[in-house]
CSV table of C-alpha atoms in Angstrom, one decimal:
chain,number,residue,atom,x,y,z
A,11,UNK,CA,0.0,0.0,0.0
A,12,UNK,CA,1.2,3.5,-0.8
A,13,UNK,CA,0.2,5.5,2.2
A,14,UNK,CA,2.1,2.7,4.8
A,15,UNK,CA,4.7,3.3,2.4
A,16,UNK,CA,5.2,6.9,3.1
A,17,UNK,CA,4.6,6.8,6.4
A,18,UNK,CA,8.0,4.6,6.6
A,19,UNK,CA,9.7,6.5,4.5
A,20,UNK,CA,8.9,9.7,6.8
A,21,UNK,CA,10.1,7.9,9.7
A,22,UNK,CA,13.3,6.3,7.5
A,23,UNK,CA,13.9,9.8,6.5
A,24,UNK,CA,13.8,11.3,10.5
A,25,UNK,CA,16.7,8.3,11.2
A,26,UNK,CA,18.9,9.2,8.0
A,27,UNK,CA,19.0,13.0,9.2
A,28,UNK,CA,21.8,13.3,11.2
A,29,UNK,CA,22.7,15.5,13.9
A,30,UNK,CA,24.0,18.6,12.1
A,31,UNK,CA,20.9,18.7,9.7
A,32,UNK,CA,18.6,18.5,12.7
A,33,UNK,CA,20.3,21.5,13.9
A,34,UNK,CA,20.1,22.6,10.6
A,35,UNK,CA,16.1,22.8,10.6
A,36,UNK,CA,15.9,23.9,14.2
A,37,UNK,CA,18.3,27.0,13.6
A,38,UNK,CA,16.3,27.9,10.7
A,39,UNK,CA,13.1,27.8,12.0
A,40,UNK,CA,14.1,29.6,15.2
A,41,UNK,CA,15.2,32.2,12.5
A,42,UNK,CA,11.9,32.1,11.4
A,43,UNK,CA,10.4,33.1,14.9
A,44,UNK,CA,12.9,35.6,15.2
A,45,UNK,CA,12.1,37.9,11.9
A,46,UNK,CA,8.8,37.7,12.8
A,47,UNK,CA,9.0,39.2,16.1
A,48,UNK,CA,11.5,41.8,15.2
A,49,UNK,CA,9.3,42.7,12.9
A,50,UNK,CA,6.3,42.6,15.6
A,51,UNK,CA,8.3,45.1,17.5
A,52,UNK,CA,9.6,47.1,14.7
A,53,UNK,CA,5.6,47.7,14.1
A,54,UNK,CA,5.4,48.5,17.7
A,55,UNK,CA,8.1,51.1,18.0
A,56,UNK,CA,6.9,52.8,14.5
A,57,UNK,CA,3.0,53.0,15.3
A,58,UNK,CA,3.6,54.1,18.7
A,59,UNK,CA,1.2,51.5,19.7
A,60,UNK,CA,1.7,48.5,22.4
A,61,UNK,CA,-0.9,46.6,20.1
A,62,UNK,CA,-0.6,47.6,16.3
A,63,UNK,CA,-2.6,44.8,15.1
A,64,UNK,CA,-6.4,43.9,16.8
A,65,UNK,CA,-9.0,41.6,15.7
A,66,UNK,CA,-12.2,42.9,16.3
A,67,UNK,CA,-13.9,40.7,18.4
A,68,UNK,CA,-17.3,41.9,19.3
A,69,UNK,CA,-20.4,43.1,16.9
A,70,UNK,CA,-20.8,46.6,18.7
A,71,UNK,CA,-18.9,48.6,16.0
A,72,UNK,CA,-21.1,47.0,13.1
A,73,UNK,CA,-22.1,47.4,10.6
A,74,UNK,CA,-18.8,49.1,10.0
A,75,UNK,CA,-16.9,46.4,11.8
A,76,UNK,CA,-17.5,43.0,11.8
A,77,UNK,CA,-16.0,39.9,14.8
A,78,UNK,CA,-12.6,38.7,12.9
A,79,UNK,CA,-11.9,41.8,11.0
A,80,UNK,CA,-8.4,43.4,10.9
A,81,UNK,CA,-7.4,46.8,12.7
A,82,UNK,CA,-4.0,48.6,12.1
A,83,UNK,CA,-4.1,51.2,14.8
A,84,UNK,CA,-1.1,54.2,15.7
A,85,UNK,CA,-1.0,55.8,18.8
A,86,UNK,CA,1.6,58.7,18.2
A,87,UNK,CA,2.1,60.6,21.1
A,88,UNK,CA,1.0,64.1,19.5
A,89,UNK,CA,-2.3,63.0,18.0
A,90,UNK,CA,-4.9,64.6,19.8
A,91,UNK,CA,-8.1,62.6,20.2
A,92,UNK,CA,-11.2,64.5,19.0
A,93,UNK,CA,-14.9,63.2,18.5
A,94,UNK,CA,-15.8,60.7,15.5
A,95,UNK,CA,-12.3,59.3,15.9
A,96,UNK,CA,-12.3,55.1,16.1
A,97,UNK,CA,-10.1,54.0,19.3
A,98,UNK,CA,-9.1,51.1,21.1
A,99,UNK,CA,-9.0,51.3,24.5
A,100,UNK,CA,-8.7,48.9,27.5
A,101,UNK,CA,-10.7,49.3,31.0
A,102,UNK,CA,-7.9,50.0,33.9
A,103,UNK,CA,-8.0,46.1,35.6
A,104,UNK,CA,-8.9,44.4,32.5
A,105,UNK,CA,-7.1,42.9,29.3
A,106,UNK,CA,-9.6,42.7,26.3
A,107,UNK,CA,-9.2,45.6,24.4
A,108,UNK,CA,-12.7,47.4,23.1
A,109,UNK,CA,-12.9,49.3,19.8
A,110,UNK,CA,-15.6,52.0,19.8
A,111,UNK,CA,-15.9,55.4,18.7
A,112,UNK,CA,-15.3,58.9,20.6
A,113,UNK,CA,-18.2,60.6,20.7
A,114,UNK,CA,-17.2,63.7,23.8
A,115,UNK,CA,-13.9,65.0,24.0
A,116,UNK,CA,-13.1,67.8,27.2
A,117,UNK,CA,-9.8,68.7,27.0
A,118,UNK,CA,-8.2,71.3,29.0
A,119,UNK,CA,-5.1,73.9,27.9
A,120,UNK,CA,-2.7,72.1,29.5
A,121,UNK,CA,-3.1,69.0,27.1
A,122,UNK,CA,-5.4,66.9,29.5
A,123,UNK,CA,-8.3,65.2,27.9
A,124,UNK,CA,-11.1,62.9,28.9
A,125,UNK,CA,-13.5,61.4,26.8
A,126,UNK,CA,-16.0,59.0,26.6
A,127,UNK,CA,-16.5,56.5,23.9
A,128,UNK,CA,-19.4,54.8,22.4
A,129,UNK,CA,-19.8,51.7,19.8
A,130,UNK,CA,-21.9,52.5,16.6
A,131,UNK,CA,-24.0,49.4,17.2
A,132,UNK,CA,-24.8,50.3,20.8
A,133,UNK,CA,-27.2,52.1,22.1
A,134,UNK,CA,-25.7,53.5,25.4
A,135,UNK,CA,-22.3,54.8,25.6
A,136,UNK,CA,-19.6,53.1,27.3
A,137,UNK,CA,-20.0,54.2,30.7
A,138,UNK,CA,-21.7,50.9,31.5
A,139,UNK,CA,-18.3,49.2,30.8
A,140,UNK,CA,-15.7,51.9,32.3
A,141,UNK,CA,-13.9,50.6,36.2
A,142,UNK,CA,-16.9,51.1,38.7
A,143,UNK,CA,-17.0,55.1,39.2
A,144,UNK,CA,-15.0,55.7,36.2
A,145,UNK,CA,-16.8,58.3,33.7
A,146,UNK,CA,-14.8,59.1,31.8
A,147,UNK,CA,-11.5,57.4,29.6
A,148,UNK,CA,-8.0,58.9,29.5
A,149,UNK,CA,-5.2,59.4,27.0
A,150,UNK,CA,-3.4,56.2,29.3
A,151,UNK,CA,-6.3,54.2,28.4
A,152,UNK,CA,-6.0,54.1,24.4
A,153,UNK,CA,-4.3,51.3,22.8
A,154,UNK,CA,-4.2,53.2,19.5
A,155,UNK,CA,-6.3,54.5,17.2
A,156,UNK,CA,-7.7,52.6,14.4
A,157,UNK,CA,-6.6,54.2,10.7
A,158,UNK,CA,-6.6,51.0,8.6
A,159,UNK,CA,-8.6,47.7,8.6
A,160,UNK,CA,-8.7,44.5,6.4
A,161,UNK,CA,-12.2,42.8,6.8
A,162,UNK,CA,-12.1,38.4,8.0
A,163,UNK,CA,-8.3,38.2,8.4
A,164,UNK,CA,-8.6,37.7,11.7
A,165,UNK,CA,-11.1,35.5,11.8
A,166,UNK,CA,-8.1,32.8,11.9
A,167,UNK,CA,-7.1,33.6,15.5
A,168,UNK,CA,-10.3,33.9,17.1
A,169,UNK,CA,-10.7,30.3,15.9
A,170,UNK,CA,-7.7,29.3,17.3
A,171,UNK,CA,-9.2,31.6,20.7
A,172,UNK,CA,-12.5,29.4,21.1
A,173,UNK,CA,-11.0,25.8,19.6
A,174,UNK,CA,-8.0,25.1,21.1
A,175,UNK,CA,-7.3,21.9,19.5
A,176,UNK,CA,-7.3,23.2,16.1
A,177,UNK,CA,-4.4,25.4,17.1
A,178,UNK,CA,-2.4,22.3,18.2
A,179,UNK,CA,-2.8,20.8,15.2
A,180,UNK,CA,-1.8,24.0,13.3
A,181,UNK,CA,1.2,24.1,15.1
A,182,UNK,CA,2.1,20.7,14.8
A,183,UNK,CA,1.6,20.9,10.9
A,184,UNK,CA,3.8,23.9,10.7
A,185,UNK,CA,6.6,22.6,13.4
A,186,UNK,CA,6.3,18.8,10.9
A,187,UNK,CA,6.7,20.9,7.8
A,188,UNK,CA,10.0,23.2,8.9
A,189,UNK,CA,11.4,19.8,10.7
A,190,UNK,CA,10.8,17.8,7.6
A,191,UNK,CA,11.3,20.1,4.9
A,192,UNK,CA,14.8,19.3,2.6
A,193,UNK,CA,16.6,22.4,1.2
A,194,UNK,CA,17.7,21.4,-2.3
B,12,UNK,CA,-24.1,71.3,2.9
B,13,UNK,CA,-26.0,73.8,5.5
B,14,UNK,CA,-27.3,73.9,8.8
B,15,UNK,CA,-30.4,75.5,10.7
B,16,UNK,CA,-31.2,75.9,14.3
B,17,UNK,CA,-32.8,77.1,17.4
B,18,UNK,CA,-31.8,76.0,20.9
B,19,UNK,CA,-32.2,76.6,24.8
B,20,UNK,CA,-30.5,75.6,27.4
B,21,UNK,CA,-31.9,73.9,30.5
B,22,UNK,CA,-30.4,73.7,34.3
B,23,UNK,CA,-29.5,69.9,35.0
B,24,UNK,CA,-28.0,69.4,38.5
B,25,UNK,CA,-24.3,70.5,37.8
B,26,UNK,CA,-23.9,70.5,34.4
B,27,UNK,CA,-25.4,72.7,31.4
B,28,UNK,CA,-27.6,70.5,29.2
B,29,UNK,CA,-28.0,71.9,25.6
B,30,UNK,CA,-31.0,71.6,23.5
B,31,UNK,CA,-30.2,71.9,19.7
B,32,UNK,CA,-33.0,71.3,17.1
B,33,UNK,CA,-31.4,71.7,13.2
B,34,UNK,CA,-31.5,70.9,9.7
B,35,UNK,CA,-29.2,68.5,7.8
B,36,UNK,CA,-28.8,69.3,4.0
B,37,UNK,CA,-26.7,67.6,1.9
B,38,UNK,CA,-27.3,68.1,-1.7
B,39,UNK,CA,-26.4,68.3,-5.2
B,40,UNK,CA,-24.2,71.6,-5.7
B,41,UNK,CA,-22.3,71.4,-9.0
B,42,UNK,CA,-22.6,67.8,-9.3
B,43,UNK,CA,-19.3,67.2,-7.5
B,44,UNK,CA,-19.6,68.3,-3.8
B,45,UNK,CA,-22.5,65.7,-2.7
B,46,UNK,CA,-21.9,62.5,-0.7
B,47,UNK,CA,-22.6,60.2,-3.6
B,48,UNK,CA,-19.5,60.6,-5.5
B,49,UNK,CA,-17.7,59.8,-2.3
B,50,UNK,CA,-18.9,56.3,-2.7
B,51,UNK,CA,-16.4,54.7,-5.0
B,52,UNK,CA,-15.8,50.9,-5.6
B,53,UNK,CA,-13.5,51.0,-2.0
B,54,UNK,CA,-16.2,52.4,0.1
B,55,UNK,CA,-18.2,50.3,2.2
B,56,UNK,CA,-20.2,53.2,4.4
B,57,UNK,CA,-19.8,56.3,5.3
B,58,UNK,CA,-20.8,56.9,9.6
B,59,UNK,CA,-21.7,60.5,9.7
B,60,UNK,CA,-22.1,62.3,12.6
B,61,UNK,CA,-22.8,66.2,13.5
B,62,UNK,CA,-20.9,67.4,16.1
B,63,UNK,CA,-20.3,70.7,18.4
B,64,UNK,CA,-17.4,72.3,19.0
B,65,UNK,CA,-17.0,75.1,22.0
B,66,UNK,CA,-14.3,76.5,24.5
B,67,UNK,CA,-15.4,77.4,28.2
B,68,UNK,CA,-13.6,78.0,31.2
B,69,UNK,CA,-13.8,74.5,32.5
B,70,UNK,CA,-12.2,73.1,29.1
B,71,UNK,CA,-9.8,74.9,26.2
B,72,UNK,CA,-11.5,72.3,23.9
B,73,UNK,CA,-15.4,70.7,23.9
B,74,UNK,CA,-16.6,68.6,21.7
B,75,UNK,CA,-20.4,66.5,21.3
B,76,UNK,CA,-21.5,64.3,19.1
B,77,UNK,CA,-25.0,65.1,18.5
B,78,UNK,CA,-26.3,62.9,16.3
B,79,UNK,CA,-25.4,60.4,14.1
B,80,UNK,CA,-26.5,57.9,10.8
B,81,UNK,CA,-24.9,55.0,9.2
B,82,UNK,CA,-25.2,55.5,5.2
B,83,UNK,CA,-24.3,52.3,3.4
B,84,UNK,CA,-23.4,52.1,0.4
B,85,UNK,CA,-26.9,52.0,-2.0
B,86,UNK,CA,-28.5,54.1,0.2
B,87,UNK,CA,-30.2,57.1,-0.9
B,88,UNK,CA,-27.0,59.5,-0.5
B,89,UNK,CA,-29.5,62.9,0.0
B,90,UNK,CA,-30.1,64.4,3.0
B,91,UNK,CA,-32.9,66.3,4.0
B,92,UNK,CA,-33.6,66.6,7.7
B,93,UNK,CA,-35.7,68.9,8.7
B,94,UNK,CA,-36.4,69.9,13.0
B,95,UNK,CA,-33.8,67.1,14.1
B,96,UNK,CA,-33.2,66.8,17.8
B,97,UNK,CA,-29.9,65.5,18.9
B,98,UNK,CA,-29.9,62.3,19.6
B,99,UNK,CA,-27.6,62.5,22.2
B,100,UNK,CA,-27.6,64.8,25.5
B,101,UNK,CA,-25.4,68.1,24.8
B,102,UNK,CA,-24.1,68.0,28.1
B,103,UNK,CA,-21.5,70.1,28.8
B,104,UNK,CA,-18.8,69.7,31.9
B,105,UNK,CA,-19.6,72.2,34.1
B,106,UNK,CA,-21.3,75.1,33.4
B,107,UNK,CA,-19.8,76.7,30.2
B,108,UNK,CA,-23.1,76.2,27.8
B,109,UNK,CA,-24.6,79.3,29.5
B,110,UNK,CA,-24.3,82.5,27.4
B,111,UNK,CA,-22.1,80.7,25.1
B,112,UNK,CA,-22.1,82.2,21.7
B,113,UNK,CA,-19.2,80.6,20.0
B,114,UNK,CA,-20.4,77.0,19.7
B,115,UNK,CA,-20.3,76.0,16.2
B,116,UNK,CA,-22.2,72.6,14.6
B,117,UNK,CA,-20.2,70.5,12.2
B,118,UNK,CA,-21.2,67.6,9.8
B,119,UNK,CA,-18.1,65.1,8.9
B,120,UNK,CA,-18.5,61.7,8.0
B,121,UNK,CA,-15.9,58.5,8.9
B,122,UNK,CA,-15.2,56.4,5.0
B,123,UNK,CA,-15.2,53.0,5.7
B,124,UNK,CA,-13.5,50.9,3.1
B,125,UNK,CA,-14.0,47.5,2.3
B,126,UNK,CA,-10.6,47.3,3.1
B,127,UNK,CA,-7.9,49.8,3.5
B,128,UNK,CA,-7.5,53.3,5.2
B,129,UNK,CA,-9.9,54.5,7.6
B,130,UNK,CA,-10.2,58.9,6.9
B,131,UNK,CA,-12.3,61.3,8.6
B,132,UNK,CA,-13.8,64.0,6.8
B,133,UNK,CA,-15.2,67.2,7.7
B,134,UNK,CA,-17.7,68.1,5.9
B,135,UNK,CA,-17.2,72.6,4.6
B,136,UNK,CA,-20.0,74.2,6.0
B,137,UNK,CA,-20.6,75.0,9.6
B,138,UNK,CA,-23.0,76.8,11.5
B,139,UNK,CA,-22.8,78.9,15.0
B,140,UNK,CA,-25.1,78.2,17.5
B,141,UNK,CA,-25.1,81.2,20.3
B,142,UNK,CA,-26.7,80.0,23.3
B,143,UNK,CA,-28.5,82.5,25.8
B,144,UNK,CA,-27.8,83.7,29.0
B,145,UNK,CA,-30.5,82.1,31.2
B,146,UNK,CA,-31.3,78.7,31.8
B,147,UNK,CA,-35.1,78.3,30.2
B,148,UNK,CA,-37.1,76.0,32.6
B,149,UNK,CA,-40.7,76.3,30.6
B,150,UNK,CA,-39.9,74.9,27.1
B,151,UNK,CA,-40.4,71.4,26.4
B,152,UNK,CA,-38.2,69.4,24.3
């Protein structure tokens, strides 16, 4: 049968490699994982932004916004936040960021400004969700604000979020195929 | 696009509480400066909103959104609203609404793309709304 035969030669294969090509493989796919987070922090350090990439994850911002869409967000420093601006913010004590829209902005001459935020799809504004006898958010509450977005992209890590077992068996794919993979 | 309005102001424990009734017109000009040919094969909606914008001596810098509308895109891209009340208080923080004749009403609109950059717009056009110097307890809303 042609499938038993495959599977034996995999396993012949995994004996033939010697040493140095296993080390081979590893080192390259740890310089895989490397790029990629220099390049996660290179996007942190240019947006200004702790988080520059967020998956939407809630139905409050539709019909604009949809759960598993993309946001590329900036948070420079100097960018004064002013009404009708999309941000995303996180409530002092907790970690899931929230992406709604600014819809007051009181800011005083020294540069201090509070606002209060409010999803499109909502009928109330966010006060409901602010840190009991919280009313209003500050500038140390914004994640970034949102000034690009790719729709369904994310939708990939929000399945990996609710069904763990299919992100095993993504990683297990992709850690078989850099293992297994011969350069030619 | 133009603007219309009356308003009062009405005493709510601490804080000033606008009341804004207006007009929202957005129509065809010279062909060119109307909201439909801002809908081009990229645009997915556009979320309007009308907001004020007013200095007191609480705060250098105020500003309410007073109303808002999703237009998607197929939807009839005139507007004609006529006697509008905001659909949101117009509170302000503190007292700075009170004989306040330099608030001004602006229309600008966020272009949601199917994919891609996420501008917002102000719209030209924008109207003063001076408020009075008592608080008006009679008038209903």
């Amino acid at each position: 049968g042609s499938s038993r035969g495959s599977a034996m030669d995999l396993f012949g294969d995994l004996r033939r490699m010697n040493k140095r090509q296993l080390y081979y493989q590893v080192l390259n796919f740890a310089m895989i994982v490397s790029s990629a987070l220099m390049i996660w922090k290179g996007l942190i350090v240019v947006t200004g932004s702790e988080s520059p990439i967020v998956v939407v994850l809630s139905g409050s911002m539709e019909p604009a916004f949809h759960r598993g869409d993309l946001l590329f967000l900036t948070n420079f420093h100097d960018d004064p936040i002013r009404a009708g601006e999309i941000v995303v913010f996180k409530v002092e004590g907790r970690d899931i960021p929230i992406v709604h829209r600014v819809i007051k902005v009181h800011e005083k001459g020294n540069g201090n400004i509070k606002f209060l935020t409010k999803g499109d799809n909502n009928e109330v504004d966010d006060r409901g969700l602010y840190k009991e006898g919280q009313n209003w958010l500050e500038k140390k509450d914004v994640v970034g604000r949102a000034r690009g977005f790719l729709p369904y992209v994310g939708m990939v890590t929000i399945i990996m979020n609710d069904y763990p077992k299919f992100k095993y068996a993504l990683l297990a794919v992709m850690g078989a195929y850099v293992l297994l993979k011969r350069e030619s | 696009l133009r603007k219309n309005l009356e308003d009062f102001t009405g005493p709510r424990e601490r804080s000033d509480l606008g009341f804004v009734t207006f007009d929202i017109t957005a129509d065809i000009l010279d062909g060119k400066s109307d909201l439909q040919s801002i809908f081009d094969w990229n645009v997915k909606q556009l979320f309007l909103y009308l907001s004020a914008e007013y200095s007191t001596k609480n705060n250098a810098l105020n500003q309410v959104v007073l109303w808002d509308k999703v237009m998607l895109r197929g939807d009839n891209p005139k507007l004609f609203l006529k006697d509008m009340k905001s659909k949101y208080f117009f509170f302000d923080d503190g007292n700075g609404l009170k004989g306040n004749r330099n608030v001004t009403l602006t229309l600008s609109w966020n272009v949601v793309p199917n994919a891609g950059i996420l501008p917002l717009v102000t719209g030209s056009g924008h109207v003063s709304v001076p408020f009075p110097d008592t608080y008006e307890t009679t008038k209903s809303y």
